Coordinates of C-alpha atoms and ligand atoms in Angstrom, one line a residue:
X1 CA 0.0 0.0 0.0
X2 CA 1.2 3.5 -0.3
X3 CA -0.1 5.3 2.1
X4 CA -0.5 9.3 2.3
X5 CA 0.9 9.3 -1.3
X6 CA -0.9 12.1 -3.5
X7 CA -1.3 11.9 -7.8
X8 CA -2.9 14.6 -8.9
X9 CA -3.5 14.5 -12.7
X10 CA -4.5 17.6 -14.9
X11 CA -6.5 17.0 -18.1
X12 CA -8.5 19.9 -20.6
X13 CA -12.0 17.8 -21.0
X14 CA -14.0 15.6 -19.1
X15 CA -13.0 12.1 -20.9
X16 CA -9.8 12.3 -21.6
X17 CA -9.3 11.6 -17.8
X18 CA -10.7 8.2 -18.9
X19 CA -8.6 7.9 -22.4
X20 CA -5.4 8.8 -20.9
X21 CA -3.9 7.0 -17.9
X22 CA -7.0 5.7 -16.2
X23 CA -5.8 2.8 -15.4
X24 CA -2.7 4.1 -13.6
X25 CA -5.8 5.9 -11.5
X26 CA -7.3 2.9 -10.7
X27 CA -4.4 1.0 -9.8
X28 CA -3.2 3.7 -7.6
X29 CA -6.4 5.0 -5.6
X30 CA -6.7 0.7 -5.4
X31 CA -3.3 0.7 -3.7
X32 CA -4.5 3.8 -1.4
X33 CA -2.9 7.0 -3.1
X34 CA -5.0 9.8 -2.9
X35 CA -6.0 10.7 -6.5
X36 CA -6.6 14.3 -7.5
X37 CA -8.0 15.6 -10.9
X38 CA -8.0 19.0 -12.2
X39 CA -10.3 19.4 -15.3
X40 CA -9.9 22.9 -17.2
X41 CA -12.9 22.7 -19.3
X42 CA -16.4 21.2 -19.0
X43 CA -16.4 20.4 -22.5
X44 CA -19.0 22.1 -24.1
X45 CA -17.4 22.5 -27.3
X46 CA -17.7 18.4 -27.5
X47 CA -19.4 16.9 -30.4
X48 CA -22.4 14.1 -30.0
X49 CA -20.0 11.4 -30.7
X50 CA -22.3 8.7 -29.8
X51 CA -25.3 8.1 -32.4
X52 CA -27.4 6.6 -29.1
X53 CA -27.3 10.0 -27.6
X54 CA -28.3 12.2 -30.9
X55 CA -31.3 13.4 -29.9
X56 CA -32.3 16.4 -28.8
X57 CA -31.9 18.8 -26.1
X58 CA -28.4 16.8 -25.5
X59 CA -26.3 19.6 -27.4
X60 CA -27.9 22.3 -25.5
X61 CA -27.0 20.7 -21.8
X62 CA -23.1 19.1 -22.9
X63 CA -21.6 20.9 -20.2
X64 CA -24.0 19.5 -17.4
X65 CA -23.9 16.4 -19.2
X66 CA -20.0 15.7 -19.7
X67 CA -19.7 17.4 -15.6
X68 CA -22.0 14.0 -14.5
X69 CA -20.2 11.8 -17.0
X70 CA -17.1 12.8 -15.9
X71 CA -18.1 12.5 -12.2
X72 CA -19.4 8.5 -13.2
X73 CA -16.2 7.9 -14.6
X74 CA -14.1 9.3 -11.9
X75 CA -16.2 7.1 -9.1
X76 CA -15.0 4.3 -11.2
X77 CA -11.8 5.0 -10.8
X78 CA -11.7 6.0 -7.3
X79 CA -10.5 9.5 -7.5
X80 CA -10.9 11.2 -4.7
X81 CA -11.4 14.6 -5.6
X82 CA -12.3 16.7 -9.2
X83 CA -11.3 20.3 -9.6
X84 CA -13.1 22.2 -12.3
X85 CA -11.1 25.0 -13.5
X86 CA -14.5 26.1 -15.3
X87 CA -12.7 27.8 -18.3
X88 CA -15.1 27.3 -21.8
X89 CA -14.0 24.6 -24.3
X90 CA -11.8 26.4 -26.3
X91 CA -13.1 24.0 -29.6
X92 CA -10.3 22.6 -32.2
X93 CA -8.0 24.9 -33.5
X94 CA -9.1 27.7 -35.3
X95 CA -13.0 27.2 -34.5
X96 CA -14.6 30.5 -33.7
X97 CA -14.7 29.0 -30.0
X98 CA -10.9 29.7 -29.6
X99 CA -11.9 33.1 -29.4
X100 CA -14.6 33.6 -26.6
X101 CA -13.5 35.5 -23.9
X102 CA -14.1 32.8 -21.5
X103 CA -12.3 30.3 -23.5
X104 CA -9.3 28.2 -21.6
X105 CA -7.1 29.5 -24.4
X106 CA -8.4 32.9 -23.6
X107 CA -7.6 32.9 -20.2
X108 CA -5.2 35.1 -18.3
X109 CA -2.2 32.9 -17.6
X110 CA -2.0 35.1 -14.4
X111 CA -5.1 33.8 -13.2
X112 CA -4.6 30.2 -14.3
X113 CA -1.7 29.9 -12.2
X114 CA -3.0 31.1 -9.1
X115 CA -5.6 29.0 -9.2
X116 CA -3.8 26.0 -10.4
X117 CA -0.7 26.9 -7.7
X118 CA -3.5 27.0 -5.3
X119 CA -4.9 23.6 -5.8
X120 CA -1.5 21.8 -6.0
X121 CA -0.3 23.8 -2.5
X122 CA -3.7 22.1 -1.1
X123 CA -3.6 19.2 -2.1
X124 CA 0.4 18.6 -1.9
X125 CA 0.7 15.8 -4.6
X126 CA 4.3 13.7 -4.8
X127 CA 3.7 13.2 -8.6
X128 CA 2.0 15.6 -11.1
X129 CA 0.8 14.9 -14.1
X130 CA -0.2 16.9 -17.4
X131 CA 0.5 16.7 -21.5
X132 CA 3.6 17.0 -24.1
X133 CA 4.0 19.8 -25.9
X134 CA 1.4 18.1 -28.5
X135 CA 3.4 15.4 -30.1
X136 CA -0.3 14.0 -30.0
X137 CA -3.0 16.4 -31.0
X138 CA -3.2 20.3 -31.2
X139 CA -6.3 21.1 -29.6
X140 CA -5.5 24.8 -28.0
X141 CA -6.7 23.5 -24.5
X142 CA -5.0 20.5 -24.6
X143 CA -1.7 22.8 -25.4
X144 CA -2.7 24.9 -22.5
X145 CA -2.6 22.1 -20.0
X146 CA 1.0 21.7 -21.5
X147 CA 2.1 25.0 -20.8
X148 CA 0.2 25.5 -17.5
X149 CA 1.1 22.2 -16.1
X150 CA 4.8 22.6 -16.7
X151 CA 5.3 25.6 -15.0
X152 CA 3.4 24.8 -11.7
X153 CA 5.6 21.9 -10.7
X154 CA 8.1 24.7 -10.5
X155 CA 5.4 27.3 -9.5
X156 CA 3.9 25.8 -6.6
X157 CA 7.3 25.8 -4.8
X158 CA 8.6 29.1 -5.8
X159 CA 8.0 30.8 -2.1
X160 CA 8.2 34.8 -3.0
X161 CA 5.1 34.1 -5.4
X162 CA 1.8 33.3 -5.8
X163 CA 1.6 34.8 -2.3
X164 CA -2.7 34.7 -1.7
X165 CA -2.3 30.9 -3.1
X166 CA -1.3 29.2 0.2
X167 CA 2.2 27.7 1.3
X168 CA 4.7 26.9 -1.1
X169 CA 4.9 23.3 -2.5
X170 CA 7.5 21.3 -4.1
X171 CA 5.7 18.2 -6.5
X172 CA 8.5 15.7 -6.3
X173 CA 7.9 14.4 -9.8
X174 CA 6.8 16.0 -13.2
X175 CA 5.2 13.2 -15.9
X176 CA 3.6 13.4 -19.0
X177 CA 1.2 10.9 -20.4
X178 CA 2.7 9.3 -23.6
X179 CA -0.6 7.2 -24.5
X180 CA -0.7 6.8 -28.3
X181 CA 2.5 6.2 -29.4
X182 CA 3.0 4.1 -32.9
X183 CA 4.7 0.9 -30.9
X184 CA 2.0 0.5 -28.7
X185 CA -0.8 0.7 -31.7
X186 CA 1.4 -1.5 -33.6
X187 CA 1.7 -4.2 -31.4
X188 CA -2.1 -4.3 -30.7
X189 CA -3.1 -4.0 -34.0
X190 CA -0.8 -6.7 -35.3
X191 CA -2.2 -9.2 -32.5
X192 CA -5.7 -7.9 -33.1
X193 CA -5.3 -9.4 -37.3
X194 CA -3.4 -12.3 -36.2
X195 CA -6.5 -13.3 -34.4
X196 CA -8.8 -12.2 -37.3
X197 CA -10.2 -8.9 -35.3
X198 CA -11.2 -6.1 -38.1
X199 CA -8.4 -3.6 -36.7
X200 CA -9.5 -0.3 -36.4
X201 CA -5.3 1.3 -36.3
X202 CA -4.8 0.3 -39.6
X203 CA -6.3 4.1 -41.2
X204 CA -4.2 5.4 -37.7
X205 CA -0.8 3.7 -38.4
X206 CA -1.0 5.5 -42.0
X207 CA -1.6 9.0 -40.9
X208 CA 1.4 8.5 -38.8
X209 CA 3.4 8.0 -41.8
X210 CA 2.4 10.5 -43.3
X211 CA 3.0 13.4 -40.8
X212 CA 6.2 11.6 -40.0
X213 CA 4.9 12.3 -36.0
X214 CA 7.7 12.1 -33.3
X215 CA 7.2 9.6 -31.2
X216 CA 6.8 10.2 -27.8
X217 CA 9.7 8.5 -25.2
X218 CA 9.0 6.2 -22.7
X219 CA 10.8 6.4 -19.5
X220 CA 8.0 4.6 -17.4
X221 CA 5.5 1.9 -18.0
X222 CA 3.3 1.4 -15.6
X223 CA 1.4 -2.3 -14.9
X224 CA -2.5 -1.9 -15.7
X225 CA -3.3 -5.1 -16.5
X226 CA -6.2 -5.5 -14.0
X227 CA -7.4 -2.6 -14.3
X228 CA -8.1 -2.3 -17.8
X229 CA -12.0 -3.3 -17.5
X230 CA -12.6 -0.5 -15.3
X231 CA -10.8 1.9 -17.3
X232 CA -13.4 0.3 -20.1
X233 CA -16.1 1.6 -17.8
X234 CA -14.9 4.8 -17.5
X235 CA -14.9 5.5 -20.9
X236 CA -17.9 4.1 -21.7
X237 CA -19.4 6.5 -19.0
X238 CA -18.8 9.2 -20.9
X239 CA -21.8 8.4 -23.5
X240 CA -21.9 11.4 -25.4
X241 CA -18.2 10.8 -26.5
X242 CA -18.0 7.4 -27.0
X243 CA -20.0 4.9 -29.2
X244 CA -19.9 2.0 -27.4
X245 CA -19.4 0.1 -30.6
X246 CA -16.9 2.5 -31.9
X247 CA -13.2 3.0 -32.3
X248 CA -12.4 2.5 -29.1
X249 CA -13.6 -0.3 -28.4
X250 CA -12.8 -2.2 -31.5
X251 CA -10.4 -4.5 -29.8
X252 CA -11.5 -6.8 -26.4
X253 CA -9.7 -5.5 -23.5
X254 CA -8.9 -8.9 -23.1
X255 CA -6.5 -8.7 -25.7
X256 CA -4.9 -5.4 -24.9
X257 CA -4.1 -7.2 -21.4
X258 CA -2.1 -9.8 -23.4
X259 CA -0.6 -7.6 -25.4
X260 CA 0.0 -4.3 -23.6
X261 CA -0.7 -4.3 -20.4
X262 CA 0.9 -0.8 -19.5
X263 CA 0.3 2.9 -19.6
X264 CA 3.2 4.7 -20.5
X265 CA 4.5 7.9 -19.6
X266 CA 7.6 10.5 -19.7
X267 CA 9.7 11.5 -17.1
X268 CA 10.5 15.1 -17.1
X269 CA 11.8 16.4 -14.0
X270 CA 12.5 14.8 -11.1
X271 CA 13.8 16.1 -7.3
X272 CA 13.9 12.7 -5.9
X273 CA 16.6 10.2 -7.4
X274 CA 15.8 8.2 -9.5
X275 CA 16.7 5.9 -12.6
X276 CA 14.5 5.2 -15.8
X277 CA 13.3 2.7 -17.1
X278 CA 10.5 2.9 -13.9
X279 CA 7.4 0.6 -13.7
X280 CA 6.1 3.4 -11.0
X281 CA 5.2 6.7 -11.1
X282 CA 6.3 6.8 -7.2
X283 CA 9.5 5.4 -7.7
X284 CA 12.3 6.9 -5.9
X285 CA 9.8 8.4 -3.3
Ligands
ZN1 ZN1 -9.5 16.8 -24.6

């Protein structure tokens, strides 16, 4: 057990708590770590993703919706607590939502930091967790959480600042998730043909060519093998994102336990010692 340890995660829309590193939630809050997630948007820019829930009055309420889908999902995973920035869906790039004043991408950095200094310096997590600088995808929120989340692990310590946001806090470890890289899609996918499933990476795998993507390094690799139902569940809870007979659940989690039973993730910076490759996102503590 690891007691009176603290992960806090930081994501830009409800369900990509449940699409990136859920599992490593699970297994953690399972082994008693307290888990923490800051949300910056409510989502309300989201699309009806799920045919099932195209009907209407559902695009009108997405914010209260994805709130109570997130919540569903979180339960799952036995986080502890949710923080809700409450900035607006800053939409894909270059949609019109980008530029609403309440937008996340809007927002003044000033006041995202205080807020975010103040919720690390509260909750005093050991290990923090946010996005690359979007080897992945470019949504403008998703790059915000980048930026933001970077400079709090240094922030929340830095004593002469951030003054009204409670007593300074040094996170002992900096991560960032590295979810989609090309090895991990390529190994599932090949397993998925070699047992006759209709891969849905194959389209995926291309496009990766194409943009010649950098691949994201993996310093860590964390075990999720029994907790990949659950992070299933989670997903699946978010019902106006995901089609339960969709993408992302093309391939049996069965399968994905044989074949990659891990959720990986970047080392950035470290003030405790320690030595990649890690299987723990506590290791060294
Ligand atoms: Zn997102």
């Amino acid at each position: 057990m690891q007691k009176n340890r603290c992960l806090m995660v930081f994501h830009a829309h409800p369900d990509d708590e449940s699409s990136k590193g859920a599992g490593t939630m699970a297994r953690y809050a399972a082994e008693g770590v307290r888990v923490v997630l800051v949300c910056a948007t409510r989502g309300e820019e989201g699309e009806i993703l799920n045919p099932r829930m195209d009907r209407p009055g559902i695009k009108e309420k997405m914010a209260e919706l994805r709130v109570a889908e997130l919540e569903t999902a979180c339960d799952l995973l036995g986080v502890e607590r949710i923080y809700h920035l409450g900035y607006r869906d800053s939409g894909m790039p270059e949609s019109p939502a980008n530029d609403n004043p309440k937008s996340f991408y809007r927002a003044d950095p000033d006041d995202v930091m205080a807020r975010l200094v103040k919720i690390i310096r509260a909750e005093r997590p050991d290990v923090f967790v946010c996005y690359d600088e979007s080897k992945g995808y470019n949504h403008p929120d998703h790059v915000k959480v980048h930026e933001y989340g970077t400079r709090a692990f240094e922030a929340a310590a830095e004593a002469d600042r951030w003054a009204d946001s409670g007593a300074p806090w040094q996170v002992k470890k900096l991560y960032y998730f590295a979810p989609f890289r090309r090895e991990r899609l390529q190994k599932i996918h090949k397993a998925a043909l070699a047992e006759g499933i209709d891969s849905p990476y194959q389209e995926w795998l291309d496009r990766w060519d194409e943009y010649e993507r950098e691949e994201q390094e993996v310093t860590t690799q964390v075990d999720v093998a029994d907790f990949i139902e659950v992070r299933s569940k989670a997903l699946l809870a978010h019902a106006t994102q995901i089609d339960p007979d969709g993408f992302w659940f093309a391939i049996p989690d069965e399968l994905v336990k044989r074949v990659y039973p891990w959720e990986d993730y970047t080392l950035i910076a470290a003030k405790v010692d320690t030595e990649p490759p890690e299987d723990d996102l506590f290791a060294g503590l």
